Tab-separated table of C-alpha atoms and ligand atoms in Angstrom:
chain	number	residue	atom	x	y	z
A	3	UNK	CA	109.241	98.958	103.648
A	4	UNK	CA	111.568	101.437	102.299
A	5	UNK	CA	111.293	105.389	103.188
A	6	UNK	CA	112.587	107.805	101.209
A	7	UNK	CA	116.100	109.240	102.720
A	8	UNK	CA	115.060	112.995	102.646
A	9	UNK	CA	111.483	111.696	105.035
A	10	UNK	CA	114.184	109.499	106.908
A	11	UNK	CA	116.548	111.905	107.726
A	12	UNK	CA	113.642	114.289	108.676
A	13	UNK	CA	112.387	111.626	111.244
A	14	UNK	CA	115.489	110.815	112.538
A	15	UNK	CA	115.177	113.786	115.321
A	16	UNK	CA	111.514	113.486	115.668
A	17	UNK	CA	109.907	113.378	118.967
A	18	UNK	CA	106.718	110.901	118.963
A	19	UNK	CA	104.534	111.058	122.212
A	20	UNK	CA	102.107	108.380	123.265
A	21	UNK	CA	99.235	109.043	125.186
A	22	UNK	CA	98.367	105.974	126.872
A	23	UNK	CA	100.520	103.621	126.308
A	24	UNK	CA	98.387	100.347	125.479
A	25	UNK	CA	98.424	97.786	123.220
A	26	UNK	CA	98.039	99.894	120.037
A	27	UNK	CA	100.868	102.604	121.358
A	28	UNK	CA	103.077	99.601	121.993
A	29	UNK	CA	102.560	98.068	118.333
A	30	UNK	CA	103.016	101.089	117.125
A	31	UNK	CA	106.345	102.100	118.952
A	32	UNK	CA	107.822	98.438	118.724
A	33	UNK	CA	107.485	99.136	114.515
A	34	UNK	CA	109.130	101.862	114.896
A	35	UNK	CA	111.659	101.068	116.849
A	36	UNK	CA	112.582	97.934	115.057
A	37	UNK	CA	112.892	99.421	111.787
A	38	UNK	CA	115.195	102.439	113.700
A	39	UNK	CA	112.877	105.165	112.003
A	40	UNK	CA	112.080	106.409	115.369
A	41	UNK	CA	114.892	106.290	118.198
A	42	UNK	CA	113.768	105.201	121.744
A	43	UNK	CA	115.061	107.902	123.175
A	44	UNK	CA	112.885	110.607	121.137
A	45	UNK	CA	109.994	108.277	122.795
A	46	UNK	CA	107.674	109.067	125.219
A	47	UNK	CA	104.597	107.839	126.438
A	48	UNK	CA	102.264	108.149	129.928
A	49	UNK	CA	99.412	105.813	130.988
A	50	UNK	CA	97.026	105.360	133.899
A	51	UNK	CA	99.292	102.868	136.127
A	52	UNK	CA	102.647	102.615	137.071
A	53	UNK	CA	103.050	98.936	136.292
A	54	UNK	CA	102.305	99.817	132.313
A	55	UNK	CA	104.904	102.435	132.658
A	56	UNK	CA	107.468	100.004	134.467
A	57	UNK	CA	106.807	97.592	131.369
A	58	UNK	CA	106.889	99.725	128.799
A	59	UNK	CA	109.992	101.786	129.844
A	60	UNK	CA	111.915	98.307	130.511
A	61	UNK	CA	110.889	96.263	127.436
A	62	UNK	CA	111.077	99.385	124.715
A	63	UNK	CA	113.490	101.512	126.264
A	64	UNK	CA	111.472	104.873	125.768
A	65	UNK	CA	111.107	107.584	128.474
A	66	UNK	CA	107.546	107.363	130.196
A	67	UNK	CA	105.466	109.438	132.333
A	68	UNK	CA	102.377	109.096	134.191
A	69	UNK	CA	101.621	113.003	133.355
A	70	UNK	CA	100.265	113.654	130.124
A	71	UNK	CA	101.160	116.852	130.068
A	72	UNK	CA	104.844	116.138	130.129
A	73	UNK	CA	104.962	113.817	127.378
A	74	UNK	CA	103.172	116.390	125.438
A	75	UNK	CA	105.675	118.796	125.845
A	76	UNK	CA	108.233	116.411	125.068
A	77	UNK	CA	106.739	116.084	121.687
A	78	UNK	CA	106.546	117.324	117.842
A	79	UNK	CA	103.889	114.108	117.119
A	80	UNK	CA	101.401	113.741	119.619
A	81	UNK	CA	99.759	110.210	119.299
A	82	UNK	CA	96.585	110.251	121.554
A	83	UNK	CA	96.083	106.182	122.171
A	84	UNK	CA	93.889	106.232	124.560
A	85	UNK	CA	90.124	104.073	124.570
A	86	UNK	CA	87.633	106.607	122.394
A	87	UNK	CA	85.571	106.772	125.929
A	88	UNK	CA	88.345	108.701	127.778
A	89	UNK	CA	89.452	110.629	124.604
A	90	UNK	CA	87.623	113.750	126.412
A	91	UNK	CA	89.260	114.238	129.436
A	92	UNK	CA	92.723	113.848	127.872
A	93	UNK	CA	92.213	116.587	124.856
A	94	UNK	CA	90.395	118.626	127.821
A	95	UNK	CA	93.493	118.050	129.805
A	96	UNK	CA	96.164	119.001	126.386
A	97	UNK	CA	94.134	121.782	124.489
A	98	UNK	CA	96.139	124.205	125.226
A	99	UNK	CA	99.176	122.507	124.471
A	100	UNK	CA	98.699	121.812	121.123
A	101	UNK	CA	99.681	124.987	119.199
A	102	UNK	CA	100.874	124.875	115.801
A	103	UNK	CA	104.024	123.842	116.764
A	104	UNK	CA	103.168	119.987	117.314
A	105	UNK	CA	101.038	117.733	114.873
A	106	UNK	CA	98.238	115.810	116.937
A	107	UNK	CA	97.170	112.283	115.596
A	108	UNK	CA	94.611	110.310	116.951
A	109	UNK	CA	94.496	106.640	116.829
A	110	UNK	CA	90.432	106.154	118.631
A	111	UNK	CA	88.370	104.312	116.845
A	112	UNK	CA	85.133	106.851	115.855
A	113	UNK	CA	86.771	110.217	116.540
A	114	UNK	CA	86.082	112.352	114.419
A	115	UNK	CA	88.259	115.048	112.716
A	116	UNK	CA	85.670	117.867	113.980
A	117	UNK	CA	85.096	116.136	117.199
A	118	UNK	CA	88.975	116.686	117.870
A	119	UNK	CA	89.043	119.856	116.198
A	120	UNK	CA	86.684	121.272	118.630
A	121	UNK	CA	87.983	120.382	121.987
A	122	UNK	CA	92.111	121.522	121.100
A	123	UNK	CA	92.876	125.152	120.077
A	124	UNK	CA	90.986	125.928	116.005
A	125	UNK	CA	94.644	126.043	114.645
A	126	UNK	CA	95.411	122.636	116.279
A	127	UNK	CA	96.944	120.736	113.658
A	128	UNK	CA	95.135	117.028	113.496
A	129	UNK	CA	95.326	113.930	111.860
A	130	UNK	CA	93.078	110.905	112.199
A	131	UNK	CA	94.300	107.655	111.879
A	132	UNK	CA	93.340	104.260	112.076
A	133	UNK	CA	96.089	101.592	112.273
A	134	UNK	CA	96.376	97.591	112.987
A	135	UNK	CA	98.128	95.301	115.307
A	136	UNK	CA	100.324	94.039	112.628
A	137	UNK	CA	102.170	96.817	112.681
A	138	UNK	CA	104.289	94.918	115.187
A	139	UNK	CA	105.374	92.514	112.531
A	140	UNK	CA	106.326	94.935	110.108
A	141	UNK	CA	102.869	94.334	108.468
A	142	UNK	CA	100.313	96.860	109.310
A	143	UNK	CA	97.144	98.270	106.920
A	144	UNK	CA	96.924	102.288	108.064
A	145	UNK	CA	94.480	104.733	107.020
A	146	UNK	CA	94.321	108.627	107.733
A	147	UNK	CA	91.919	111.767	107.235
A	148	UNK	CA	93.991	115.176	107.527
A	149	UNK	CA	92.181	118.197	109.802
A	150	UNK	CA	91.383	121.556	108.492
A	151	UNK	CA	94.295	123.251	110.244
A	152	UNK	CA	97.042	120.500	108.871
A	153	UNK	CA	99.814	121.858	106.879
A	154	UNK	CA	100.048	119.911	103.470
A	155	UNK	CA	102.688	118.193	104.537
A	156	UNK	CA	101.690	116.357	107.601
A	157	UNK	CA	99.592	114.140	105.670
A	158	UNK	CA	102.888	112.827	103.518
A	159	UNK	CA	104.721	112.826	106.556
A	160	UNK	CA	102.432	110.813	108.605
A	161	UNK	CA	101.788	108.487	105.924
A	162	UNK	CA	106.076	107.886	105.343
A	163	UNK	CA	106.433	107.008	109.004
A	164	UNK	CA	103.016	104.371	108.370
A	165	UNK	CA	104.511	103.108	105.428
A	166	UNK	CA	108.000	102.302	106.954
A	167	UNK	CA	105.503	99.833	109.710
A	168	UNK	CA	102.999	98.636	106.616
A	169	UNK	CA	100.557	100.354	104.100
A	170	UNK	CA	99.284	103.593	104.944
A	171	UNK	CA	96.462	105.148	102.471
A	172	UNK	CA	94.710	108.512	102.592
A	173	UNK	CA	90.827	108.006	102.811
A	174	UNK	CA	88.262	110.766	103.045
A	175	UNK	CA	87.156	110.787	106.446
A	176	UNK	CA	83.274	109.626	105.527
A	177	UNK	CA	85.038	105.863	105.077
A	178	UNK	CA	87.272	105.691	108.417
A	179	UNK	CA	84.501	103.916	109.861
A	180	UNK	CA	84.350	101.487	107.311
A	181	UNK	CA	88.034	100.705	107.397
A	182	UNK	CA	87.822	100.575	110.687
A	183	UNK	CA	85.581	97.728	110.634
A	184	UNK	CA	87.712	96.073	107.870
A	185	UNK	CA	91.448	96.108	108.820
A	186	UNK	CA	91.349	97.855	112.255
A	187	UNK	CA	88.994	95.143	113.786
A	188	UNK	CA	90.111	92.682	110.978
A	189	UNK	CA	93.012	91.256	112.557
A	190	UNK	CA	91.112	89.870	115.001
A	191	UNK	CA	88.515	88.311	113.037
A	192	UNK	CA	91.620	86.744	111.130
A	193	UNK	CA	93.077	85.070	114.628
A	194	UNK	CA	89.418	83.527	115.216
A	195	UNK	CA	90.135	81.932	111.544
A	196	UNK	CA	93.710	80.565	112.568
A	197	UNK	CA	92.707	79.803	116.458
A	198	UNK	CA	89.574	77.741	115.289
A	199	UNK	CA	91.644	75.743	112.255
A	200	UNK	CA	94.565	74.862	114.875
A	201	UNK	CA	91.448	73.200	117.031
A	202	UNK	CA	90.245	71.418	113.710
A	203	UNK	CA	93.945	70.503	113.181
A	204	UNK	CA	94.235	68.799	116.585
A	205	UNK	CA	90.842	67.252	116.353
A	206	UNK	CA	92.278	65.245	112.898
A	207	UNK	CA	95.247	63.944	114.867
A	208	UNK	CA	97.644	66.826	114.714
A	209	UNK	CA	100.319	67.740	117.369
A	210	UNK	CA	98.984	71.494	118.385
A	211	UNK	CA	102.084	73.058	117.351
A	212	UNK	CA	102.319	72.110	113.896
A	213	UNK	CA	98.596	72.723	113.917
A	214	UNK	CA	99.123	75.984	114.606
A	215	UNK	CA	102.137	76.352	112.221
A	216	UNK	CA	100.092	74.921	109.318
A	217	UNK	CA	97.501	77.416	110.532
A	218	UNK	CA	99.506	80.318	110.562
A	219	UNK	CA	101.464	79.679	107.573
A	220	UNK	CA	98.246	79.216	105.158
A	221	UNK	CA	96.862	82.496	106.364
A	222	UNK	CA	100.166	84.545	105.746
A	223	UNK	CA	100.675	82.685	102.161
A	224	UNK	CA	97.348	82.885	101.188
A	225	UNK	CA	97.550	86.435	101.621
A	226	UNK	CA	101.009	87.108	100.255
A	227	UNK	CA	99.702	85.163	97.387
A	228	UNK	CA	96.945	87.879	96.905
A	229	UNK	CA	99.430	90.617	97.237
A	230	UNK	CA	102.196	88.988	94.647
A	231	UNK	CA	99.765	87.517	92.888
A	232	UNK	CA	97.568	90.355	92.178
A	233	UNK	CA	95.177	87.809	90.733
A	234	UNK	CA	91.715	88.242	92.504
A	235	UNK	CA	90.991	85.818	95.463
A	236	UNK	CA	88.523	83.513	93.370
A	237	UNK	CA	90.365	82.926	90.591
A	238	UNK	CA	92.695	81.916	93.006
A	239	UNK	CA	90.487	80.001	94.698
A	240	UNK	CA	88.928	78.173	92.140
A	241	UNK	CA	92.624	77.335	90.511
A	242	UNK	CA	92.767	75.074	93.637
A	243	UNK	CA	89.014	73.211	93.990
A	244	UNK	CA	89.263	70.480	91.706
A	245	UNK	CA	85.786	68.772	90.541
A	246	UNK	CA	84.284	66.343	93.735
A	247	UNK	CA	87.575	66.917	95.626
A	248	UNK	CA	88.492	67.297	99.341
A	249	UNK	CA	88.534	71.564	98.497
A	250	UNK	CA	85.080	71.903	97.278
A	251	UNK	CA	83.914	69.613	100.019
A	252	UNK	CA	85.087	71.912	102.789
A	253	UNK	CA	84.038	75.025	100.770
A	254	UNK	CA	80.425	73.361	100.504
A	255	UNK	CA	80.365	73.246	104.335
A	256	UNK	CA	81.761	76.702	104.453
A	257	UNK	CA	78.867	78.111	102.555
A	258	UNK	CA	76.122	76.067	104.502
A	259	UNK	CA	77.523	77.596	107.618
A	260	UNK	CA	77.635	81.419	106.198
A	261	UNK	CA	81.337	81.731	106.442
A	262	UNK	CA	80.858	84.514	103.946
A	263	UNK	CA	77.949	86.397	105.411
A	264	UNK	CA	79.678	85.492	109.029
A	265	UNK	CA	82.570	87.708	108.058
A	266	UNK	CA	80.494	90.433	105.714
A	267	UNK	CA	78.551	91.325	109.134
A	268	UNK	CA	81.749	91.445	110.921
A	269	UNK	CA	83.041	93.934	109.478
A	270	UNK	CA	79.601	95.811	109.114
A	271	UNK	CA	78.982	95.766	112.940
A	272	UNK	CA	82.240	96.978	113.692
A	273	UNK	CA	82.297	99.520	111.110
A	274	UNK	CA	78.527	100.801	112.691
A	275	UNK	CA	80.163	100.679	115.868
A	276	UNK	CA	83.207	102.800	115.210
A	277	UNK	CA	80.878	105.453	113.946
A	278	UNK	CA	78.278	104.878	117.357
A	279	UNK	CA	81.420	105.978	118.888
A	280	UNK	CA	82.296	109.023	117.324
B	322	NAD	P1	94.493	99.756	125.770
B	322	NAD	O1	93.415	99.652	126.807
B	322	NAD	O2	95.433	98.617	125.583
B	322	NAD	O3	95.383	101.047	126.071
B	322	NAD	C1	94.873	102.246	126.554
B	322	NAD	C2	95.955	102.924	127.406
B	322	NAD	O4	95.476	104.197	127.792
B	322	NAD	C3	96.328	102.187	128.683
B	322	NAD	O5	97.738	102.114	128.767
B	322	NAD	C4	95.800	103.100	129.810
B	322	NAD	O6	96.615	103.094	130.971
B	322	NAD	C5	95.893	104.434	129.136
B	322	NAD	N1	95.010	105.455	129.711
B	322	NAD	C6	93.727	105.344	130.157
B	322	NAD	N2	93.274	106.543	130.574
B	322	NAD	C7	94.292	107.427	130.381
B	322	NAD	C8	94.441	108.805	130.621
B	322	NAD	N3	93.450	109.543	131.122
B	322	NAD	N4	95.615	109.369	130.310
B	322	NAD	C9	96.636	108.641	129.773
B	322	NAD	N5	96.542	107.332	129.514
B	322	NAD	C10	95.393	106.738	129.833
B	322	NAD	O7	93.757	100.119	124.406
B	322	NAD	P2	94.301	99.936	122.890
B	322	NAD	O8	93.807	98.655	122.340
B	322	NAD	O9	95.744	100.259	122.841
B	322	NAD	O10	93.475	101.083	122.157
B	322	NAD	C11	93.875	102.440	122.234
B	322	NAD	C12	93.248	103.197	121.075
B	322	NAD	O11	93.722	102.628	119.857
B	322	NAD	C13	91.722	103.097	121.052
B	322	NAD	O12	91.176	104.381	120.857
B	322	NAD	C14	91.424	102.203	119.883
B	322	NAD	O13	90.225	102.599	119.214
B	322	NAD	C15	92.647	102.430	118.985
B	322	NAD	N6	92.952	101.285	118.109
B	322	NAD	C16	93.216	100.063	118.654
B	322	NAD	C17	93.493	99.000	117.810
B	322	NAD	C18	93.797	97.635	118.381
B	322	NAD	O14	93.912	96.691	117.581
B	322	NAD	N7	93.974	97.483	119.688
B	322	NAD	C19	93.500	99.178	116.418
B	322	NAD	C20	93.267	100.448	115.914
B	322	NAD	C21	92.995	101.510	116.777
C-alpha cells in the first residue's frame, strides 16, 4: 500500500478525531497506526462509556475523551463513527464546530451527503465514506462521495490515507448504498462462508484448527487469485471442475441450494437497507 511521499509527509502532522470509538473507529485507527501514516498521538476519539475509552486508550495508545466536543477541537479530520441512529444528536451537538477549517467524514451507513450537509454549518466541508473491517489487516475496500462545500483536494486526500489501509474508489453518491451492501456488509457474509466450511471440515474428520486454516486460506487465495490473476472468477472456476469430479459435485449442490441467489439477495437487502437508513 504505498502513499505518495508529498500525501505522506502532509499526513504526518494530521490530527484524525473519532467520534465513537467502536468497532469501525478501531479498524480504522489500528490501519493507521500500523502502517505509521497516522501517529497515536495526533489520535483522538470519545465514546458513550468509560470502559471503551479505558480499552481503546490502553490497547492503541491514542488520547480519548468522553466529550465530543473536545475531540473535535482536537481535530483537522473529523471521523463521525457513530451507529446512523444517533448520527443526529452528535452533528446537533458539533455543528458549530465544523467551520472550514476541519474536513468532516462520515463513516454511517445511509447518510447522506445532504442529510449531513444540512444539520453542520452550509460551508461545512463533508465527505461520505463507506469503509470495511479489513482495514485492520491492511486489506480494506473504501468508497467515498465528496460534499458540495469540499475543497478539491479533500477527496485525493481522503482517498491517499484509504489507500495506505486498502482500496479506496470515488463513487457518485447514488451507488453508496449499493457498495454498502457489497463490501461494507460483505465481510461478513464472507465469515458465514469460512465459519460454515470449518463446521463441514470438522464434520469430514478434520481437527478444527486446520479446518479453519484450510478455510481461511482458500478464501484469501481464491481472492488474491482474482486480484493477480485478473482472469474473471469463472474462467477460473471452471479451469478447476474437471468432467464428473469431486468440484462439479459440490458446485451441483451449491446451485440446488441457491448459493448464488443466497448471496445476490444479500447484498440487495443490505444495500435497500443502507438507503432505509438514510
Ligand atoms: P459500534 O457500536 O461498534 O460503535 C459505535 C460507537 O459509538 C461506540 O463506541 C459508542 O460508545 C459510541 N457512541 C454511541 N453514542 C455516542 C455519542 N452520542 N457520542 C459519541 N459516541 C457515541 O458500531 P460500528 O460497527 O463501529 O459502526 C459505527 C459506524 O460505522 C456505523 O455508522 C456503521 O454504519 C459504520 N460502518 C460500520 C462497518 C462495520 O463493519 N462495523 C462498516 C462500514 C461502516
Amino acid at each position: 500500500n504505498q502513499i505518495d511521499p508529498s500525501v505522506a509527509e502532509k499526513l504526518s502532522n494530521v490530527r484524525v478525531g473519532f467520534v465513537g470509538a467502536g468497532r469501525m473507529a478501531q479498524a480504522i485507527v489500528k490501519g493507521f497506526t500500523n502502517d505509521g501514516i497516522v501517529k497515536a498521538q495526533n489520535i483522538w476519539a470519545s465514546a458513550r462509556t468509560k470502559a471503551t475509552l479505558n480499552k481503546v486508550s490502553a490497547e492503541l495508545g491514542i488520547n480519548v475523551s468522553q466529550s465530543n466536543r473536545e475531540v473535535a477541537e482536537h481535530s483537522d479530520i473529523l471521523v463521525l463513527s457513530v451507529k446512523p441512529q444517533v448520527m443526529d444528536s452528535v452533528l446537533a451537538e458539533l455543528s458549530d464546530l465544523t467551520d472550514p477549517s476541519k474536513l468532516v467524514v462520515s463513516v454511517a451507513a445511509g447518510v447522506t451527503l445532504d442529510h449531513l450537509q444540512s444539520r453542520l454549518l452550509p460551508d461545512s466541508r463533508v465527505i461520505r465514506l463507506m469503509p470495511n473491517t479489513p482495514i485492520l489487516a491492511n486489506a480494506g475496500a473504501s468508497v467515498y462521495c465528496v460534499g458540495k462545500a469540499a475543497k478539491p483536494e479533500d477527496g485525493p486526500l481522503i482517498e491517499a490515507l484509504f489507500k495506505s489501509v486498502g482500496t479506496c474508489d470515488y463513487l457518485p453518491e447514488n451507488l453508496m448504498d449499493a457498495a454498502t451492501g457489497l463490501s461494507g456488509s460483505g465481510p461478513a457474509f464472507i465469515l458465514e462462508a469460512i465459519d460454515a466450511m470449518t463446521n463441514a471440515g470438522v464434520h469430514q474428520g478434520l481437527p478444527r484448527p486446520l479446518a479453519m486454516r484450510l478455510a481461511t486460506q482458500t478464501v484469501y487465495g481464491t481472492g488474491r487469485l482474482v486480484l493477480e490473476s485478473g482472469r474473471h472468477p469463472a474462467e477460473l472456476r471452471d479451469a478447476i471442475t474437471s468432467p464428473g469430479g469431486t468440484t462439479i459435485t459440490g458446485l451441483s449442490e451449491l446451485e440446488a441450494r441457491g448459493f448464488r441467489t443466497a448471496l445476490w439477495q444479500a447484498v440487495n437487502a443490505a444495500a435497500n437497507r443502507s438507503a432505509e437508513l438514510g
